[in-house]
Coordinates of C-alpha atoms in Angstrom, one line a residue:
Chain A
M16 CA -13.7 18.7 37.4
S17 CA -14.8 20.1 34.1
N18 CA -15.8 16.5 33.2
T19 CA -19.1 17.7 34.4
L20 CA -19.6 19.6 31.2
F21 CA -19.1 16.4 29.2
K22 CA -21.6 14.6 31.4
I23 CA -24.1 17.3 30.7
L24 CA -23.5 17.1 27.0
V25 CA -24.0 13.4 27.0
A26 CA -27.2 13.8 29.0
V27 CA -28.5 16.3 26.5
T28 CA -28.1 13.9 23.7
L29 CA -29.7 11.1 25.6
I30 CA -32.7 13.2 26.6
F31 CA -33.0 14.3 23.0
V32 CA -33.1 10.7 21.8
V33 CA -35.4 9.6 24.5
V34 CA -37.9 12.4 24.3
F35 CA -38.0 12.7 20.5
F36 CA -37.5 9.1 19.5
A37 CA -37.8 6.4 22.2
V38 CA -40.9 7.8 23.7
P39 CA -42.8 8.4 20.4
L40 CA -41.8 4.9 19.3
L41 CA -42.7 3.2 22.6
S42 CA -46.0 5.0 22.6
I43 CA -47.1 3.7 19.2
V44 CA -46.0 0.2 20.3
V45 CA -48.1 0.4 23.5
K46 CA -51.0 2.0 21.7
S47 CA -51.2 -0.8 19.2
F48 CA -52.1 -3.2 22.0
F49 CA -55.0 -1.1 23.3
T50 CA -58.5 -0.6 22.1
S51 CA -61.2 1.5 23.7
E52 CA -62.1 -1.5 25.9
G53 CA -58.6 -2.1 27.2
V54 CA -55.7 -4.4 26.4
S55 CA -56.3 -6.4 23.2
I56 CA -54.6 -7.8 20.1
K57 CA -57.7 -7.0 18.1
S58 CA -55.8 -4.7 15.7
Y59 CA -53.4 -7.5 14.9
I60 CA -56.2 -10.0 14.3
D61 CA -57.9 -7.5 12.0
F62 CA -54.6 -7.0 10.1
F63 CA -54.3 -10.7 9.3
K64 CA -58.0 -11.1 8.5
D65 CA -57.7 -8.4 5.8
G66 CA -56.6 -9.9 2.5
T67 CA -54.7 -6.8 1.3
S68 CA -52.7 -6.5 4.5
R69 CA -51.9 -10.2 4.7
H70 CA -50.7 -10.1 1.1
A71 CA -48.5 -7.1 1.9
F72 CA -47.0 -9.0 4.8
Y73 CA -46.2 -12.1 2.8
R74 CA -44.9 -10.0 -0.1
S75 CA -42.5 -8.2 2.2
L76 CA -41.3 -11.5 3.7
K77 CA -41.0 -13.1 0.2
L78 CA -39.2 -10.2 -1.5
G79 CA -36.9 -9.8 1.5
M80 CA -35.9 -13.4 1.3
A81 CA -35.6 -13.4 -2.5
V82 CA -33.5 -10.2 -2.6
M83 CA -31.3 -11.7 0.1
A84 CA -30.8 -15.0 -1.7
I85 CA -30.1 -13.5 -5.2
S86 CA -27.8 -10.8 -3.8
L87 CA -25.8 -13.6 -2.0
I88 CA -25.5 -15.5 -5.3
L89 CA -24.3 -12.4 -7.1
S90 CA -22.0 -11.2 -4.4
Y91 CA -20.0 -14.3 -3.5
P92 CA -18.4 -14.7 -6.9
S93 CA -18.1 -10.9 -7.3
A94 CA -16.4 -10.5 -4.0
I95 CA -13.9 -13.2 -4.9
A96 CA -13.2 -11.5 -8.2
I97 CA -12.7 -8.1 -6.6
N98 CA -10.3 -9.6 -4.1
T99 CA -8.1 -11.0 -6.8
I100 CA -7.7 -7.6 -8.4
N101 CA -4.2 -6.3 -7.6
N102 CA -4.4 -2.9 -9.3
Q103 CA -5.5 -0.6 -6.4
T104 CA -6.8 2.1 -8.8
I105 CA -9.1 -0.3 -10.6
K106 CA -10.2 -1.9 -7.4
S107 CA -11.2 1.4 -5.7
F108 CA -12.9 2.6 -8.8
L109 CA -15.0 -0.6 -8.8
M110 CA -15.8 0.0 -5.1
T111 CA -17.0 3.5 -5.9
L112 CA -19.4 2.1 -8.5
I113 CA -20.6 -0.5 -6.0
V114 CA -21.4 2.1 -3.3
L115 CA -23.0 4.5 -5.8
P116 CA -26.5 3.0 -5.6
I117 CA -26.6 3.3 -1.8
M118 CA -25.3 6.9 -1.9
T119 CA -27.6 8.1 -4.7
N120 CA -30.8 9.9 -3.9
P121 CA -33.5 7.1 -3.8
V122 CA -35.9 8.9 -6.1
A123 CA -33.2 9.4 -8.7
R124 CA -32.0 5.9 -8.4
T125 CA -35.5 4.4 -8.7
F126 CA -36.5 6.8 -11.5
S127 CA -33.5 5.4 -13.5
W128 CA -35.3 2.1 -13.7
L129 CA -38.3 3.7 -15.5
A130 CA -36.0 4.3 -18.5
V131 CA -35.0 0.6 -18.4
I132 CA -38.2 -1.3 -17.6
G133 CA -40.9 1.3 -18.5
R134 CA -43.3 1.1 -21.5
N135 CA -40.8 2.9 -23.7
G136 CA -37.8 1.9 -21.8
F137 CA -34.7 0.1 -22.9
I138 CA -36.0 -3.5 -22.5
N139 CA -39.3 -2.9 -24.3
N140 CA -37.9 -1.0 -27.2
F141 CA -35.3 -3.7 -27.6
L142 CA -38.0 -6.4 -27.6
V143 CA -40.0 -4.4 -30.2
Y144 CA -36.8 -4.0 -32.3
L145 CA -36.4 -7.8 -32.2
G146 CA -40.0 -8.2 -33.3
F147 CA -41.5 -9.2 -30.0
H148 CA -44.4 -7.7 -28.1
R149 CA -43.9 -5.3 -25.2
V150 CA -43.9 -6.8 -21.8
R151 CA -45.3 -5.2 -18.7
I152 CA -42.6 -5.1 -16.0
L153 CA -43.2 -1.7 -14.3
Y154 CA -45.8 -1.9 -11.5
T155 CA -45.3 -5.6 -11.0
E156 CA -43.6 -7.6 -8.2
T157 CA -40.6 -8.2 -10.6
A158 CA -40.0 -4.5 -10.9
V159 CA -40.0 -4.1 -7.1
F160 CA -37.6 -7.0 -6.8
I161 CA -35.2 -5.6 -9.4
G162 CA -35.2 -2.2 -7.6
L163 CA -34.6 -3.7 -4.2
L164 CA -31.8 -6.0 -5.6
Q165 CA -30.0 -3.0 -7.0
L166 CA -30.3 -1.1 -3.7
F167 CA -29.2 -3.8 -1.4
T168 CA -26.7 -5.9 -3.3
P169 CA -24.0 -3.3 -2.5
L170 CA -24.5 -4.0 1.3
M171 CA -24.0 -7.7 0.7
L172 CA -21.0 -7.1 -1.5
L173 CA -19.4 -4.7 1.0
S174 CA -19.8 -7.3 3.8
L175 CA -18.3 -10.0 1.7
V176 CA -15.5 -8.0 0.2
S177 CA -14.3 -7.1 3.8
A178 CA -14.8 -10.7 4.9
F179 CA -12.5 -11.9 2.1
E180 CA -10.0 -9.1 2.8
N181 CA -9.7 -10.4 6.4
L182 CA -9.1 -13.9 5.2
D183 CA -5.5 -15.1 5.4
K184 CA -4.1 -15.6 1.9
E185 CA -1.8 -18.3 3.2
V186 CA -4.8 -20.5 4.2
I187 CA -5.9 -20.6 0.6
L188 CA -2.4 -21.3 -0.7
A189 CA -2.1 -24.1 1.9
A190 CA -5.3 -25.7 0.8
Q191 CA -4.2 -25.5 -2.9
S192 CA -0.8 -26.8 -2.2
L193 CA -2.4 -29.8 -0.5
G194 CA -4.2 -30.5 -3.7
A195 CA -7.6 -28.7 -3.3
G196 CA -9.1 -27.4 -6.5
K197 CA -10.7 -24.0 -6.8
F198 CA -14.1 -25.2 -6.0
M199 CA -13.0 -27.4 -3.1
T200 CA -11.0 -24.4 -1.7
F201 CA -14.1 -22.3 -1.8
L202 CA -16.4 -24.9 -0.3
K203 CA -14.1 -26.0 2.5
I204 CA -12.0 -22.9 3.3
Q205 CA -13.4 -19.7 1.9
L206 CA -17.1 -20.3 2.5
P207 CA -16.9 -21.3 6.2
L208 CA -14.4 -18.5 6.9
T209 CA -16.6 -15.8 5.3
L210 CA -19.9 -17.1 6.6
D211 CA -20.1 -14.5 9.3
G212 CA -19.8 -11.7 6.7
A213 CA -22.5 -13.4 4.6
I214 CA -24.9 -13.6 7.5
M215 CA -24.3 -10.0 8.5
G216 CA -24.9 -9.0 4.9
S217 CA -28.0 -11.1 4.7
L218 CA -29.5 -9.5 7.8
L219 CA -28.8 -6.0 6.5
V220 CA -30.4 -6.9 3.1
F221 CA -33.4 -8.5 4.6
S222 CA -34.1 -5.7 7.1
G223 CA -33.5 -3.1 4.4
S224 CA -35.8 -4.8 1.9
V225 CA -38.6 -5.0 4.4
S226 CA -38.1 -1.3 5.4
A227 CA -37.6 0.2 2.0
Y228 CA -40.3 2.7 0.9
V229 CA -39.3 4.6 -2.3
T230 CA -38.6 1.4 -4.4
P231 CA -42.0 -0.3 -3.8
A232 CA -43.8 3.1 -4.0
L233 CA -42.4 4.0 -7.4
L234 CA -41.9 0.6 -9.0
G235 CA -44.8 -1.3 -7.5
G236 CA -47.4 1.5 -7.7
S237 CA -50.6 1.4 -5.6
K238 CA -51.3 -2.3 -6.4
I239 CA -48.1 -4.1 -5.5
L240 CA -48.1 -3.1 -1.8
M241 CA -45.4 -4.0 0.7
L242 CA -45.8 -3.3 4.5
S243 CA -44.1 0.1 4.1
T244 CA -46.3 1.3 1.3
L245 CA -49.4 -0.1 2.9
L246 CA -48.5 1.8 6.1
Y247 CA -48.3 5.1 4.2
Q248 CA -51.5 4.4 2.4
K249 CA -53.3 3.8 5.7
A250 CA -51.8 6.8 7.4
S251 CA -52.2 9.4 4.7
V252 CA -54.7 8.2 2.1
V253 CA -57.3 6.3 4.2
L254 CA -56.4 8.2 7.4
D255 CA -56.7 5.0 9.4
W256 CA -54.1 5.8 12.0
D257 CA -54.6 2.7 14.2
A258 CA -54.1 0.4 11.2
A259 CA -50.9 2.3 10.3
I260 CA -49.6 1.9 13.8
T261 CA -50.3 -1.8 13.8
I262 CA -48.4 -2.2 10.5
A263 CA -45.5 -0.2 12.0
V264 CA -45.3 -2.5 15.0
I265 CA -45.5 -5.6 12.7
M266 CA -42.6 -4.2 10.7
I267 CA -40.5 -3.7 13.9
L268 CA -41.4 -7.2 15.2
L269 CA -40.6 -8.8 11.8
I270 CA -37.2 -7.2 11.5
F271 CA -36.2 -7.6 15.2
G272 CA -37.6 -11.1 15.2
V273 CA -35.6 -12.3 12.2
N274 CA -32.5 -10.6 13.5
S275 CA -32.7 -12.1 17.0
L276 CA -33.7 -15.5 15.6
V277 CA -30.6 -15.6 13.4
K278 CA -28.4 -14.4 16.3
V279 CA -29.8 -17.1 18.7
I280 CA -29.2 -19.8 16.0
L281 CA -25.6 -18.6 15.5
K282 CA -25.0 -18.8 19.2
E283 CA -26.3 -22.4 19.4
V284 CA -24.3 -23.5 16.4
S285 CA -21.0 -22.0 17.6
Y286 CA -21.1 -23.9 20.9
Chain B
M15 CA -16.5 -17.2 -14.2
S16 CA -16.4 -15.1 -11.1
K17 CA -15.1 -12.2 -13.1
F18 CA -18.0 -12.5 -15.5
I19 CA -20.5 -12.4 -12.6
M20 CA -18.7 -9.4 -11.1
I21 CA -19.0 -7.4 -14.4
L22 CA -22.6 -8.5 -14.7
T23 CA -23.4 -7.4 -11.1
I24 CA -21.7 -4.0 -11.4
T25 CA -23.4 -3.4 -14.8
F26 CA -26.7 -4.1 -13.0
L27 CA -25.9 -1.7 -10.2
V28 CA -24.8 1.3 -12.3
G29 CA -26.2 0.5 -15.8
P30 CA -29.6 2.3 -15.1
F31 CA -27.6 5.5 -14.2
L32 CA -26.0 5.5 -17.6
I33 CA -29.3 4.9 -19.3
I34 CA -31.1 7.7 -17.4
F35 CA -28.2 10.0 -18.3
L36 CA -28.7 9.4 -22.0
A37 CA -32.5 9.5 -21.7
S38 CA -32.4 12.9 -20.1
F39 CA -31.3 14.5 -23.4
G40 CA -34.3 13.1 -25.4
E41 CA -36.6 15.5 -27.2
N42 CA -39.7 13.5 -26.7
P43 CA -41.9 14.8 -23.9
S44 CA -42.3 11.3 -22.6
L45 CA -39.4 9.3 -21.1
E46 CA -37.9 6.8 -23.6
F47 CA -34.8 4.9 -24.3
P48 CA -33.0 5.0 -26.7
P49 CA -33.8 8.8 -26.8
K50 CA -34.6 10.6 -30.0
G51 CA -32.8 13.9 -30.8
F52 CA -30.7 16.0 -28.4
T53 CA -31.9 18.8 -26.2
L54 CA -30.9 20.5 -23.0
H55 CA -34.5 21.6 -22.5
W56 CA -35.2 19.4 -19.5
Y57 CA -32.1 20.7 -17.7
N58 CA -33.3 24.3 -18.3
K59 CA -36.7 23.4 -17.1
V60 CA -35.4 21.9 -13.8
L61 CA -33.2 24.8 -13.0
S62 CA -35.9 27.3 -13.7
M63 CA -38.7 25.7 -11.8
P64 CA -39.1 27.3 -8.3
M65 CA -40.7 24.2 -7.0
F66 CA -37.5 22.2 -7.4
M67 CA -35.1 25.1 -6.5
D68 CA -37.0 26.0 -3.3
S69 CA -37.1 22.4 -2.1
L70 CA -33.4 22.0 -3.0
K71 CA -32.6 24.9 -0.8
L72 CA -34.6 23.5 2.0
S73 CA -33.0 20.1 1.6
V74 CA -29.5 21.6 1.7
F75 CA -30.1 23.7 4.7
L76 CA -31.8 20.9 6.5
A77 CA -28.9 18.5 5.7
I78 CA -26.3 21.0 6.9
G79 CA -28.3 21.8 10.1
A80 CA -28.9 18.1 10.9
S81 CA -25.3 17.1 10.3
L82 CA -24.0 19.9 12.5
L83 CA -26.4 19.0 15.3
G84 CA -25.5 15.3 14.7
L85 CA -21.9 16.2 15.4
I86 CA -22.6 18.4 18.4
L87 CA -24.8 15.7 20.0
G88 CA -22.8 12.7 18.8
V89 CA -19.2 13.6 19.6
P90 CA -19.6 13.8 23.4
V91 CA -21.4 10.4 23.4
A92 CA -18.7 8.8 21.2
Y93 CA -16.0 10.2 23.6
A94 CA -17.9 8.9 26.7
L95 CA -18.3 5.5 25.1
V96 CA -14.6 5.2 24.3
R97 CA -12.9 6.8 27.3
W98 CA -15.2 6.2 30.3
D99 CA -16.3 3.2 32.1
F100 CA -19.8 3.4 33.4
K101 CA -22.7 1.1 34.1
G102 CA -25.2 2.4 31.5
K103 CA -22.9 2.0 28.5
P104 CA -25.0 -0.6 26.7
V105 CA -28.1 1.6 27.2
V106 CA -26.3 4.6 25.8
E107 CA -25.1 2.5 22.9
F108 CA -28.6 1.1 22.3
L109 CA -30.4 4.5 22.4
T110 CA -28.0 6.3 20.1
S111 CA -28.1 3.5 17.5
L112 CA -31.9 3.0 17.7
P113 CA -32.9 5.5 15.0
V114 CA -31.0 3.6 12.4
A115 CA -32.3 0.2 13.5
V116 CA -36.0 1.2 13.2
P117 CA -37.5 1.3 9.6
G118 CA -37.7 4.8 8.4
M119 CA -41.5 4.7 7.7
V120 CA -42.1 3.5 11.3
A121 CA -39.9 6.4 12.7
G122 CA -41.7 8.9 10.5
L123 CA -45.1 7.7 11.6
A124 CA -44.1 7.8 15.3
L125 CA -42.6 11.3 15.0
L126 CA -45.7 12.6 13.2
K127 CA -48.0 11.2 15.9
F128 CA -45.8 12.7 18.5
F129 CA -45.5 16.2 17.0
V130 CA -49.3 16.3 16.2
L131 CA -49.9 15.7 19.9
M132 CA -47.4 18.3 20.9
G133 CA -48.6 20.8 18.5
T134 CA -46.2 23.6 19.3
F135 CA -43.4 22.8 16.8
S136 CA -43.1 24.5 13.4
I137 CA -42.7 22.2 10.3
E138 CA -39.1 23.3 9.9
S139 CA -38.1 22.4 13.5
T140 CA -39.8 19.0 13.3
L141 CA -38.0 18.3 10.1
L142 CA -34.7 19.3 11.7
I143 CA -35.3 17.2 14.8
G144 CA -36.3 14.2 12.7
H145 CA -33.3 14.5 10.4
T146 CA -30.9 15.0 13.3
L147 CA -32.2 11.8 14.9
I148 CA -31.6 9.7 11.8
V149 CA -28.1 11.0 11.2
L150 CA -27.0 10.9 14.9
P151 CA -26.1 7.1 14.9
Y152 CA -23.6 7.7 12.1
S153 CA -21.8 10.5 13.8
V154 CA -21.5 8.4 17.0
R155 CA -20.2 5.3 15.1
I156 CA -17.6 7.1 13.0
V157 CA -16.3 9.3 15.7
K158 CA -16.1 6.4 18.1
G159 CA -14.1 4.4 15.6
S160 CA -11.5 7.1 15.2
L161 CA -11.3 7.8 19.0
M162 CA -10.6 4.2 19.6
N163 CA -7.5 4.5 17.4
L164 CA -6.3 7.6 19.3
P165 CA -3.9 6.6 22.1
E166 CA -5.1 7.9 25.5
E167 CA -1.5 9.0 26.3
V168 CA -2.0 12.0 24.0
E169 CA -4.6 13.3 26.4
L170 CA -2.6 12.4 29.5
A171 CA 0.4 14.3 28.1
A172 CA -1.7 17.4 27.4
Q173 CA -3.2 17.3 30.8
S174 CA 0.1 16.7 32.6
L175 CA 1.3 19.9 30.8
G176 CA -1.5 21.7 32.5
A177 CA -4.4 21.7 30.0
N178 CA -7.8 21.1 31.5
P179 CA -10.1 18.5 29.9
I180 CA -12.0 21.1 27.9
K181 CA -8.8 22.6 26.5
T182 CA -7.5 19.1 25.8
F183 CA -10.6 18.3 24.0
F184 CA -10.7 21.3 21.7
L185 CA -7.0 21.8 21.1
I186 CA -5.8 18.2 21.0
I187 CA -8.5 15.7 20.4
L188 CA -10.7 17.5 17.9
P189 CA -7.8 18.4 15.6
L190 CA -6.6 14.9 15.7
I191 CA -9.9 13.4 14.6
K192 CA -10.6 16.1 12.0
T193 CA -10.8 13.7 9.1
S194 CA -13.4 11.5 10.7
L195 CA -15.4 14.6 11.6
I196 CA -15.4 15.6 8.0
A197 CA -16.2 12.1 6.9
A198 CA -19.0 11.9 9.4
F199 CA -20.4 15.2 8.3
I200 CA -20.4 14.3 4.6
L201 CA -22.0 10.9 5.2
M202 CA -24.7 12.5 7.5
F203 CA -25.3 15.2 4.8
I204 CA -25.9 12.6 2.2
I205 CA -28.2 10.6 4.5
S206 CA -30.3 13.6 5.4
F207 CA -30.4 15.0 1.9
N208 CA -31.6 11.6 0.5
N209 CA -34.1 10.9 3.3
V210 CA -37.6 10.2 2.2
P211 CA -39.6 8.5 5.0
I212 CA -39.1 11.2 7.7
S213 CA -39.7 14.1 5.3
L214 CA -42.7 12.3 3.8
F215 CA -44.5 12.4 7.2
L216 CA -43.1 15.7 8.6
S217 CA -43.2 18.0 5.5
G218 CA -46.0 20.5 5.2
P219 CA -47.6 22.6 2.5
G220 CA -44.9 24.7 0.8
I221 CA -42.2 23.3 3.1
T222 CA -41.1 20.1 1.4
T223 CA -37.7 18.5 0.7
L224 CA -36.4 17.8 -2.9
P225 CA -37.0 14.0 -2.9
I226 CA -40.6 14.5 -1.9
V227 CA -41.2 17.1 -4.5
M228 CA -39.7 14.8 -7.1
M229 CA -42.0 12.0 -6.0
S230 CA -45.1 14.1 -6.2
Y231 CA -44.1 15.6 -9.6
M232 CA -43.7 12.0 -10.9
E233 CA -47.3 11.2 -10.0
Y234 CA -48.5 13.7 -12.6
Y235 CA -45.9 14.0 -15.3
Y236 CA -43.9 11.4 -17.2
D237 CA -41.5 13.8 -19.0
P238 CA -37.7 13.7 -18.8
T239 CA -37.6 16.6 -16.3
I240 CA -37.0 14.1 -13.4
A241 CA -34.5 12.3 -15.6
A242 CA -32.5 15.5 -15.9
L243 CA -32.7 16.2 -12.2
S244 CA -31.8 12.6 -11.4
T245 CA -28.8 12.8 -13.7
L246 CA -27.6 15.9 -11.9
L247 CA -28.0 14.2 -8.5
I248 CA -26.3 11.0 -9.6
A249 CA -23.4 13.0 -11.0
V250 CA -22.9 15.0 -7.8
T251 CA -23.1 11.8 -5.8
L252 CA -20.5 10.2 -7.9
I253 CA -18.1 13.2 -7.5
V254 CA -18.6 13.2 -3.7
V255 CA -18.0 9.5 -3.4
L256 CA -14.9 9.6 -5.6
G257 CA -13.6 12.6 -3.6
M258 CA -14.3 11.0 -0.3
Q259 CA -12.6 7.9 -1.3
K260 CA -9.6 9.8 -2.6
I261 CA -9.2 11.9 0.5
L262 CA -10.4 9.6 3.3
G263 CA -10.3 6.0 2.0
F264 CA -13.3 3.7 2.2
S265 CA -12.7 2.3 5.7
K266 CA -13.4 5.8 7.1
F267 CA -17.0 6.2 6.0
L268 CA -18.5 2.7 5.5

């Protein structure tokens, strides 16, 4: 059988991924639990003892949660509004605009914000025009939050738009014919039926925010560090490889931890 | 109310792109909005600076190479996952989606450590391997989706008429999933072209991709050169996304 050829091709891909990805990844995970004296979690203790590292950890967690929450708040009403648009041309144009931030080069996307929140940007020049003082937004946590929100709201919106598309229109009509108002219909019908999409979207947004590099690097500068920017600083500026590896493993554990936690909770709830 | 929030959200998502577009024509050598005057100087500067043009060339070649390799490695896996029944399926699925589940910076660091240890690879080949890894999951996912919609009878018919599996694959299956292959290629191209974390760790002196060059330029200069380059990149992205949507529809590539 020439199916053998296919088996060889599949094997080639698997070997490629294992050799060049799984093994390098596993080796840094293993290495992070070893010191010269043997198995130890010393590098993790050092990480949490260090103020800068601890701050970066909490900041990643905090910004991940905040971006997730605000993108949910923006996306629910937006997804409902998009779903009520009947004109296909307008709808697909809006969808194009929504995916544009994820598809755009991250440096170009992030640089755009400098013209908005920078010293001579739109917001500051507007404030000066109105007679106020300039405010410092660039290189603050707010700037990083804004950048991450722009980058990850599309993911939430896409999850929710497709959740609403899969929702039977008759169910809503039924609720309304039984006397439910717009808000009650949302609370009792639309919200529970789109919850899966919202949770999927939330996980994507949280994981993405914790992983993102360009946004915190360009909008947060060297002071507002997240785990990803701290990792790069350790690896290439300070040349402390062991610390960089520890941060890398903490990032993996944080993301996989939150993802599996949510999945376990979902399983419990649905029984 | 919900319409208002939608307009607000979309303005937030794309408003900065409009602002950087306008700011890129400003005459002032430091970025500002609203811009003063009108000049194409920054566009001229971008297009005449070898540092941008060389890295653009590398980025494009790298994206084409990684996407092609992504298809060559990904399509057989997608086919096996859809058509065959075997024990290790979840393992195969896990391994081929792993690169997208791991944060880019973590992947970049792991790859750098690995290649430093190996020592025999050139910078170009490590970049190509790294980029192929991060685009591979997308080729598997998209091609898998379109193979699932392809009835198995098509293959059985071809084979009952005497075509061997290889012939069936190249003459029947590949032409039938052509649109998904194109969609997968374009998406992989964009992902590789835009990648920062892998390139950040694996680039070397003189062999650097465009996003990395842009970032290091920004560390020293604050003029609208990057605004002009960003505008060009955003415009190209908009055209590609509009085109893909027109030809393929959104369900195909997201």
